[in-house]
Structure formats: structure tokens, C-alpha cells
Amino acid sequence: MKKFLLGTNWKMNKTLAQGLAYSEALMAIIGKYAQFEFFIIPPYTHLWKMKEALAAQKSPLKLGAQNMHEQDFGQFTGEISPLMLAEIGVDIIELGHSERRQYFNETDEAVNKKALAALKHGFTPLICIGEQQADKDYGVSPEMLAKQLKIALTDVPATAIGQFWIAYEPVWAIGVGGTPAATPYVEEIHNFLRQVLIDRYGPSGQAVPLLFGGSVNINNASDYARLDNVDGLFIGRSAWEPDLFEAIMAAVGAVVK
Ligand code: PGA
């Protein structure tokens, strides 16, 4: 059975002590929800300790990094390489989050290079795409998203299907001040993205996991999760407390097959 993906990016939040307390609590909860594949994406500095904590409990909780440089080593001060993350045993590499694009000039081309490097090193790239409010207002969201997706997946072969995930996160829906997306809009865009993947890969495009994110919360999570082409939810603020995250698991658990 293909599991529904449920995970959270902490962004630049939680000290190590807070992060460890959170993951202990989460590991205790997730055993109750076999229908989900769970992942957490803490800051880099937490990854070693987190990995140790997960391994000590043989937890199925997957661990991700929030970014990665595409080179194995070199003169790139402040960057972290695939070899370093592989040594820790990280599973997922989040790429192209809107905050990386907005504040750190991450481009579609860079996301593509990083995605190829992540696949080469055996990680699961979690490639984030999303349109701006202005794109939506001009009615060009599909074009913008298709461009981001096609560039990110350049040279990514069909044999990699299943090893990479796509998260659609409308920029205007993300974070404090974001507006949750209407369910029919999410449905329309996810159906569109599925078609882009099928055009690119043929019928096997159907098997690429498509997650939704951006102000996912207890009130809207199950509505999004019910949609045919939503294979997971990628949650920020509403998953940063284990009990609030568990409320979402319970709500979504009632609707996913
Ligand atoms: P949010 O963050 O759920 O707090 O809006 C989502 C994200 O940035 O992935």
C-alpha cells in the first residue's frame, strides 16, 4: 500500500533540545498511524543528534535537510555537501522552498542541479514549487508552475520515479500572513501538475508523489488530503507542536485510503 506522506519543515526554528523533545514525542505518536509515512526536516545542526535518536528507537520517521549544495566538496563557504549529509544518513533533501528562492536567490536551474546531485547520492529530493500572488492574479499559475517543474526535472530520468517528491506550495499561502488556498484551487493545480508529469514521463508520471503545503492546518488538512492527486501534506507551523500535529493526523487519517 502506498502511504500518504505527512511531514514538516521546521525552517529556522527549535533549539536542539526542543527538537529532540519534539521528535521523542512524535516517535511515540506515529506508531498509531500506519497509513502515513512521516518525515521531519530540522535545521542542519540538529541532524546528527536527530539521526541518533531515531536510530536508537528504530523509528520509521524519515529525516530531511532543508537544503544542500550540489558539489561533493569545494570552496563554498557556508554550504553543506551531499557527502556530509550522506554520512549522517539523511533520507530527504528539501529543495527550492519559496523562502530559499525569495531570500537566498535559489533559481530553478540551481534546484535542478541539486535534485540531480541528491538523486546521485541516493537521497529523496523533495522539490518545492509555487507561484506568487501576482502570477495567480494574472491567471498564469499553470505556466509558472510548469516552468518550475520542467526545469527542476531536467535530465531526471523515468527510472528515478518514486525517488523524488514534488511539493506544490503557493507562495501566497505560506507562513504567517499566508492565505490558505481554496480546496477547488488546490484540486485544479494538482490535476494540472499531474498532467505535466504524465506528459513528461508517460503513465508512470502518475506515480510521482505530489504533496501540498502552505498554511495547512486542522481546519483544511482533510479537505486537501481527500483530493485525488494529493499524495501528502507538507506542513509548517501547524505541525510544530506534537499534539497539534497529532490532531491533523487524526483528521487526515479519517479520509485517506
Ligand atoms: P506553513 O509553512 O504551513 O507554516 O504555511 C509551509 C511551508 O513553508 O512549507
mmCIF file of C-alpha atoms and ligand atoms in Angstrom:
data_model
loop_
_atom_site.group_PDB
_atom_site.id
_atom_site.type_symbol
_atom_site.label_atom_id
_atom_site.label_comp_id
_atom_site.label_asym_id
_atom_site.label_seq_id
_atom_site.Cartn_x
_atom_site.Cartn_y
_atom_site.Cartn_z
ATOM 1 C CA MET A 1 0.000 0.000 0.000
ATOM 2 C CA LYS A 2 1.311 3.438 -0.916
ATOM 3 C CA LYS A 3 1.434 5.529 2.227
ATOM 4 C CA PHE A 4 0.201 9.103 2.440
ATOM 5 C CA LEU A 5 3.138 11.439 3.132
ATOM 6 C CA LEU A 6 2.973 13.698 6.150
ATOM 7 C CA GLY A 7 5.844 15.881 7.247
ATOM 8 C CA THR A 8 7.118 19.169 8.499
ATOM 9 C CA ASN A 9 9.924 21.606 7.790
ATOM 10 C CA TRP A 10 10.950 23.473 10.936
ATOM 11 C CA LYS A 11 12.625 26.268 8.970
ATOM 12 C CA MET A 12 14.918 28.208 11.352
ATOM 13 C CA ASN A 13 13.061 27.165 14.490
ATOM 14 C CA LYS A 14 13.675 24.991 17.574
ATOM 15 C CA THR A 15 16.893 24.625 19.506
ATOM 16 C CA LEU A 16 18.431 21.169 19.514
ATOM 17 C CA ALA A 17 16.940 20.477 22.958
ATOM 18 C CA GLN A 18 13.487 21.493 21.739
ATOM 19 C CA GLY A 19 13.934 19.490 18.571
ATOM 20 C CA LEU A 20 14.906 16.343 20.435
ATOM 21 C CA ALA A 21 11.949 16.698 22.796
ATOM 22 C CA TYR A 22 9.667 17.150 19.791
ATOM 23 C CA SER A 23 10.985 14.100 17.967
ATOM 24 C CA GLU A 24 10.737 11.919 21.089
ATOM 25 C CA ALA A 25 7.084 12.931 21.384
ATOM 26 C CA LEU A 26 6.448 12.422 17.678
ATOM 27 C CA MET A 27 8.074 8.975 17.632
ATOM 28 C CA ALA A 28 5.703 7.930 20.413
ATOM 29 C CA ILE A 29 2.665 9.143 18.460
ATOM 30 C CA ILE A 30 3.312 7.937 14.941
ATOM 31 C CA GLY A 31 3.073 4.227 15.741
ATOM 32 C CA LYS A 32 -0.687 4.722 15.908
ATOM 33 C CA TYR A 33 -0.886 5.889 12.290
ATOM 34 C CA ALA A 34 0.332 3.142 9.984
ATOM 35 C CA GLN A 35 -1.284 4.751 6.916
ATOM 36 C CA PHE A 36 1.265 7.572 6.874
ATOM 37 C CA GLU A 37 4.917 7.937 6.008
ATOM 38 C CA PHE A 38 6.251 10.641 8.313
ATOM 39 C CA PHE A 39 9.193 12.979 7.868
ATOM 40 C CA ILE A 40 10.769 15.895 9.706
ATOM 41 C CA ILE A 41 13.158 18.467 8.272
ATOM 42 C CA PRO A 42 15.109 20.168 11.089
ATOM 43 C CA PRO A 43 17.986 22.673 10.777
ATOM 44 C CA TYR A 44 21.345 21.164 9.740
ATOM 45 C CA THR A 45 22.853 21.489 13.221
ATOM 46 C CA HIS A 46 20.298 19.036 14.634
ATOM 47 C CA LEU A 47 20.673 16.273 12.079
ATOM 48 C CA TRP A 48 23.355 14.103 13.704
ATOM 49 C CA LYS A 49 21.645 14.008 17.079
ATOM 50 C CA MET A 50 18.251 13.522 15.493
ATOM 51 C CA LYS A 51 19.525 10.622 13.443
ATOM 52 C CA GLU A 52 20.956 9.012 16.588
ATOM 53 C CA ALA A 53 17.662 9.472 18.404
ATOM 54 C CA LEU A 54 15.664 7.939 15.531
ATOM 55 C CA ALA A 55 18.114 5.048 15.123
ATOM 56 C CA ALA A 56 18.074 4.294 18.867
ATOM 57 C CA GLN A 57 14.327 3.700 18.607
ATOM 58 C CA LYS A 58 14.418 2.142 15.132
ATOM 59 C CA SER A 59 11.860 4.769 14.213
ATOM 60 C CA PRO A 60 10.363 4.823 10.694
ATOM 61 C CA LEU A 61 10.322 8.626 10.895
ATOM 62 C CA LYS A 62 12.318 9.951 7.933
ATOM 63 C CA LEU A 63 14.840 12.744 8.321
ATOM 64 C CA GLY A 64 15.443 15.560 5.858
ATOM 65 C CA ALA A 65 17.775 18.514 5.334
ATOM 66 C CA GLN A 66 16.461 21.926 4.305
ATOM 67 C CA ASN A 67 18.974 22.460 1.503
ATOM 68 C CA MET A 68 22.169 21.021 0.009
ATOM 69 C CA HIS A 69 24.986 22.173 -2.277
ATOM 70 C CA GLU A 70 25.291 20.171 -5.495
ATOM 71 C CA GLN A 71 29.074 19.672 -5.282
ATOM 72 C CA ASP A 72 30.667 16.992 -3.104
ATOM 73 C CA PHE A 73 33.250 19.417 -1.675
ATOM 74 C CA GLY A 74 34.950 22.692 -2.539
ATOM 75 C CA GLN A 75 35.386 26.395 -1.976
ATOM 76 C CA PHE A 76 31.787 27.148 -0.981
ATOM 77 C CA THR A 77 31.877 28.741 2.453
ATOM 78 C CA GLY A 78 28.760 28.152 4.473
ATOM 79 C CA GLU A 79 27.452 25.318 2.305
ATOM 80 C CA ILE A 80 26.784 21.649 3.116
ATOM 81 C CA SER A 81 27.561 18.872 0.639
ATOM 82 C CA PRO A 82 25.807 15.623 -0.288
ATOM 83 C CA LEU A 83 28.704 13.620 1.188
ATOM 84 C CA MET A 84 28.245 15.304 4.559
ATOM 85 C CA LEU A 85 24.525 14.605 4.590
ATOM 86 C CA ALA A 86 25.035 11.034 3.389
ATOM 87 C CA GLU A 87 27.416 10.444 6.275
ATOM 88 C CA ILE A 88 24.657 11.387 8.707
ATOM 89 C CA GLY A 89 22.171 9.126 6.959
ATOM 90 C CA VAL A 90 19.675 11.788 5.963
ATOM 91 C CA ASP A 91 16.820 10.469 3.776
ATOM 92 C CA ILE A 92 15.304 13.574 2.177
ATOM 93 C CA ILE A 93 16.697 16.811 0.748
ATOM 94 C CA GLU A 94 14.229 19.673 0.568
ATOM 95 C CA LEU A 95 14.986 21.868 -2.437
ATOM 96 C CA GLY A 96 13.630 25.145 -3.762
ATOM 97 C CA HIS A 97 11.444 26.123 -0.829
ATOM 98 C CA SER A 98 9.949 29.557 -1.525
ATOM 99 C CA GLU A 99 11.975 31.103 1.295
ATOM 100 C CA ARG A 100 15.183 29.799 -0.319
ATOM 101 C CA ARG A 101 14.045 31.226 -3.643
ATOM 102 C CA GLN A 102 12.975 34.545 -2.120
ATOM 103 C CA TYR A 103 15.784 35.276 0.361
ATOM 104 C CA PHE A 104 18.691 33.236 -0.995
ATOM 105 C CA ASN A 105 18.219 33.618 -4.740
ATOM 106 C CA GLU A 106 17.693 29.931 -5.387
ATOM 107 C CA THR A 107 16.816 29.508 -9.061
ATOM 108 C CA ASP A 108 15.076 26.723 -10.974
ATOM 109 C CA GLU A 109 18.430 25.882 -12.561
ATOM 110 C CA ALA A 110 20.076 25.526 -9.136
ATOM 111 C CA VAL A 111 17.202 23.358 -7.931
ATOM 112 C CA ASN A 112 17.713 21.109 -10.956
ATOM 113 C CA LYS A 113 21.448 20.693 -10.265
ATOM 114 C CA LYS A 114 20.778 19.943 -6.629
ATOM 115 C CA ALA A 115 17.991 17.486 -7.469
ATOM 116 C CA LEU A 116 20.331 15.575 -9.802
ATOM 117 C CA ALA A 117 23.057 15.539 -7.136
ATOM 118 C CA ALA A 118 20.596 14.397 -4.481
ATOM 119 C CA LEU A 119 19.417 11.507 -6.670
ATOM 120 C CA LYS A 120 23.001 10.541 -7.478
ATOM 121 C CA HIS A 121 23.709 10.257 -3.764
ATOM 122 C CA GLY A 122 20.596 8.188 -3.070
ATOM 123 C CA PHE A 123 18.516 10.849 -1.329
ATOM 124 C CA THR A 124 14.884 11.659 -1.961
ATOM 125 C CA PRO A 125 14.764 15.214 -3.275
ATOM 126 C CA LEU A 126 11.625 16.997 -2.106
ATOM 127 C CA ILE A 127 11.313 19.651 -4.794
ATOM 128 C CA CYS A 128 9.161 22.635 -3.858
ATOM 129 C CA ILE A 129 7.412 24.760 -6.435
ATOM 130 C CA GLY A 130 4.861 27.525 -6.083
ATOM 131 C CA GLU A 131 3.511 30.585 -7.832
ATOM 132 C CA GLN A 132 3.439 34.142 -6.482
ATOM 133 C CA GLN A 133 0.243 36.036 -5.753
ATOM 134 C CA ALA A 134 0.834 38.150 -8.883
ATOM 135 C CA ASP A 135 1.038 35.005 -11.055
ATOM 136 C CA LYS A 136 -2.293 33.883 -9.677
ATOM 137 C CA ASP A 137 -3.820 37.336 -10.214
ATOM 138 C CA TYR A 138 -2.665 37.376 -13.848
ATOM 139 C CA GLY A 139 -4.016 33.864 -14.357
ATOM 140 C CA VAL A 140 -0.601 32.407 -15.235
ATOM 141 C CA SER A 141 -0.145 29.993 -12.319
ATOM 142 C CA PRO A 142 -0.112 26.883 -14.571
ATOM 143 C CA GLU A 143 2.578 28.342 -16.840
ATOM 144 C CA MET A 144 4.753 29.401 -13.912
ATOM 145 C CA LEU A 145 4.408 26.036 -12.194
ATOM 146 C CA ALA A 146 5.028 24.037 -15.353
ATOM 147 C CA LYS A 147 8.213 26.037 -15.931
ATOM 148 C CA GLN A 148 9.471 25.436 -12.381
ATOM 149 C CA LEU A 149 8.630 21.752 -12.549
ATOM 150 C CA LYS A 150 10.100 21.134 -16.006
ATOM 151 C CA ILE A 151 13.361 22.905 -15.217
ATOM 152 C CA ALA A 152 13.697 21.163 -11.846
ATOM 153 C CA LEU A 153 13.230 17.770 -13.530
ATOM 154 C CA THR A 154 15.551 18.339 -16.490
ATOM 155 C CA ASP A 155 17.620 15.156 -17.020
ATOM 156 C CA VAL A 156 15.808 13.388 -14.185
ATOM 157 C CA PRO A 157 15.011 10.021 -15.795
ATOM 158 C CA ALA A 158 11.823 7.996 -15.514
ATOM 159 C CA THR A 159 13.843 5.388 -13.620
ATOM 160 C CA ALA A 160 14.005 7.908 -10.741
ATOM 161 C CA ILE A 161 10.222 7.944 -10.358
ATOM 162 C CA GLY A 162 9.370 7.127 -6.775
ATOM 163 C CA GLN A 163 12.696 8.536 -5.584
ATOM 164 C CA PHE A 164 11.711 12.196 -5.843
ATOM 165 C CA TRP A 165 8.735 14.027 -4.407
ATOM 166 C CA ILE A 166 7.141 17.278 -5.534
ATOM 167 C CA ALA A 167 5.568 19.748 -3.119
ATOM 168 C CA TYR A 168 3.225 22.373 -4.510
ATOM 169 C CA GLU A 169 3.266 25.316 -2.125
ATOM 170 C CA PRO A 170 1.658 28.523 -3.378
ATOM 171 C CA VAL A 171 3.868 31.354 -2.110
ATOM 172 C CA TRP A 172 0.826 33.427 -1.086
ATOM 173 C CA ALA A 173 -0.388 30.594 1.146
ATOM 174 C CA ILE A 174 2.855 30.042 3.073
ATOM 175 C CA GLY A 175 3.637 31.162 6.582
ATOM 176 C CA VAL A 176 2.370 33.860 8.920
ATOM 177 C CA GLY A 177 0.297 36.205 6.796
ATOM 178 C CA GLY A 178 -0.343 33.497 4.177
ATOM 179 C CA THR A 179 -3.895 32.843 2.995
ATOM 180 C CA PRO A 180 -4.959 29.198 2.967
ATOM 181 C CA ALA A 181 -5.750 28.052 -0.575
ATOM 182 C CA ALA A 182 -9.315 27.138 -1.506
ATOM 183 C CA THR A 183 -9.712 23.388 -1.920
ATOM 184 C CA PRO A 184 -11.005 23.573 -5.541
ATOM 185 C CA TYR A 185 -7.945 25.625 -6.475
ATOM 186 C CA VAL A 186 -5.616 23.034 -4.954
ATOM 187 C CA GLU A 187 -7.514 20.328 -6.825
ATOM 188 C CA GLU A 188 -7.213 22.173 -10.141
ATOM 189 C CA ILE A 189 -3.490 22.806 -9.729
ATOM 190 C CA HIS A 190 -2.671 19.283 -8.551
ATOM 191 C CA ASN A 191 -4.585 17.835 -11.512
ATOM 192 C CA PHE A 192 -2.620 20.148 -13.770
ATOM 193 C CA LEU A 193 0.725 19.156 -12.244
ATOM 194 C CA ARG A 194 -0.173 15.501 -12.615
ATOM 195 C CA GLN A 195 -0.792 16.089 -16.309
ATOM 196 C CA VAL A 196 2.585 17.849 -16.672
ATOM 197 C CA LEU A 197 4.229 14.808 -15.083
ATOM 198 C CA ILE A 198 2.333 12.420 -17.356
ATOM 199 C CA ASP A 199 3.283 14.488 -20.419
ATOM 200 C CA ARG A 200 6.902 14.331 -19.249
ATOM 201 C CA TYR A 201 7.115 10.687 -18.160
ATOM 202 C CA GLY A 202 4.125 8.926 -19.680
ATOM 203 C CA PRO A 203 1.745 6.933 -17.466
ATOM 204 C CA SER A 204 4.437 6.458 -14.821
ATOM 205 C CA GLY A 205 4.088 10.185 -14.069
ATOM 206 C CA GLN A 206 1.067 9.032 -12.116
ATOM 207 C CA ALA A 207 3.412 7.534 -9.516
ATOM 208 C CA VAL A 208 5.256 10.756 -8.624
ATOM 209 C CA PRO A 209 4.154 11.773 -5.114
ATOM 210 C CA LEU A 210 2.589 15.258 -5.146
ATOM 211 C CA LEU A 211 2.388 16.953 -1.762
ATOM 212 C CA PHE A 212 0.527 20.110 -0.898
ATOM 213 C CA GLY A 213 1.762 22.754 1.540
ATOM 214 C CA GLY A 214 1.072 26.296 2.672
ATOM 215 C CA SER A 215 -0.992 27.097 5.763
ATOM 216 C CA VAL A 216 -2.156 23.509 6.087
ATOM 217 C CA ASN A 217 -3.976 23.341 9.416
ATOM 218 C CA ILE A 218 -6.520 21.326 11.360
ATOM 219 C CA ASN A 219 -9.411 23.010 9.521
ATOM 220 C CA ASN A 220 -8.296 22.334 5.953
ATOM 221 C CA ALA A 221 -5.939 19.308 6.104
ATOM 222 C CA SER A 222 -8.572 16.637 5.496
ATOM 223 C CA ASP A 223 -10.180 18.600 2.636
ATOM 224 C CA TYR A 224 -6.842 18.746 0.831
ATOM 225 C CA ALA A 225 -5.951 15.139 1.700
ATOM 226 C CA ARG A 226 -9.164 13.884 0.111
ATOM 227 C CA LEU A 227 -8.172 15.137 -3.342
ATOM 228 C CA ASP A 228 -7.177 12.504 -5.901
ATOM 229 C CA ASN A 229 -3.833 13.998 -6.830
ATOM 230 C CA VAL A 230 -2.738 14.982 -3.338
ATOM 231 C CA ASP A 231 -0.393 12.266 -2.067
ATOM 232 C CA GLY A 232 0.840 14.046 1.023
ATOM 233 C CA LEU A 233 0.836 17.216 3.088
ATOM 234 C CA PHE A 234 3.872 19.333 3.854
ATOM 235 C CA ILE A 235 3.170 21.361 6.957
ATOM 236 C CA GLY A 236 4.946 24.204 8.718
ATOM 237 C CA ARG A 237 3.551 25.956 11.786
ATOM 238 C CA SER A 238 0.621 23.638 12.422
ATOM 239 C CA ALA A 239 2.917 20.635 12.898
ATOM 240 C CA TRP A 240 5.464 22.243 15.210
ATOM 241 C CA GLU A 241 3.708 21.030 18.369
ATOM 242 C CA PRO A 242 3.298 17.247 18.561
ATOM 243 C CA ASP A 243 -0.264 17.404 19.908
ATOM 244 C CA LEU A 244 -1.406 19.811 17.181
ATOM 245 C CA PHE A 245 0.284 17.631 14.574
ATOM 246 C CA GLU A 246 -1.483 14.604 16.017
ATOM 247 C CA ALA A 247 -4.849 16.337 15.673
ATOM 248 C CA ILE A 248 -4.071 16.734 11.960
ATOM 249 C CA MET A 249 -3.026 13.059 11.703
ATOM 250 C CA ALA A 250 -6.342 12.016 13.212
ATOM 251 C CA ALA A 251 -8.337 14.272 10.870
ATOM 252 C CA VAL A 252 -6.429 13.191 7.757
ATOM 253 C CA GLY A 253 -6.384 9.551 8.868
ATOM 254 C CA ALA A 254 -10.173 9.567 8.697
ATOM 255 C CA VAL A 255 -10.175 10.421 4.983
ATOM 256 C CA VAL A 256 -7.119 8.839 3.360
ATOM 257 C CA LYS A 257 -7.466 5.351 1.985
HETATM 258 P P1 PGA B 1 3.208 26.885 6.830
HETATM 259 O O1 PGA B 1 4.556 26.565 6.080
HETATM 260 O O2 PGA B 1 2.449 25.600 6.994
HETATM 261 O O3 PGA B 1 3.633 27.451 8.156
HETATM 262 O O4 PGA B 1 2.446 27.873 5.979
HETATM 263 C C1 PGA B 1 4.540 25.723 4.967
HETATM 264 C C2 PGA B 1 5.884 25.660 4.317
HETATM 265 O O5 PGA B 1 6.614 26.659 4.284
HETATM 266 O O6 PGA B 1 6.250 24.592 3.809
#
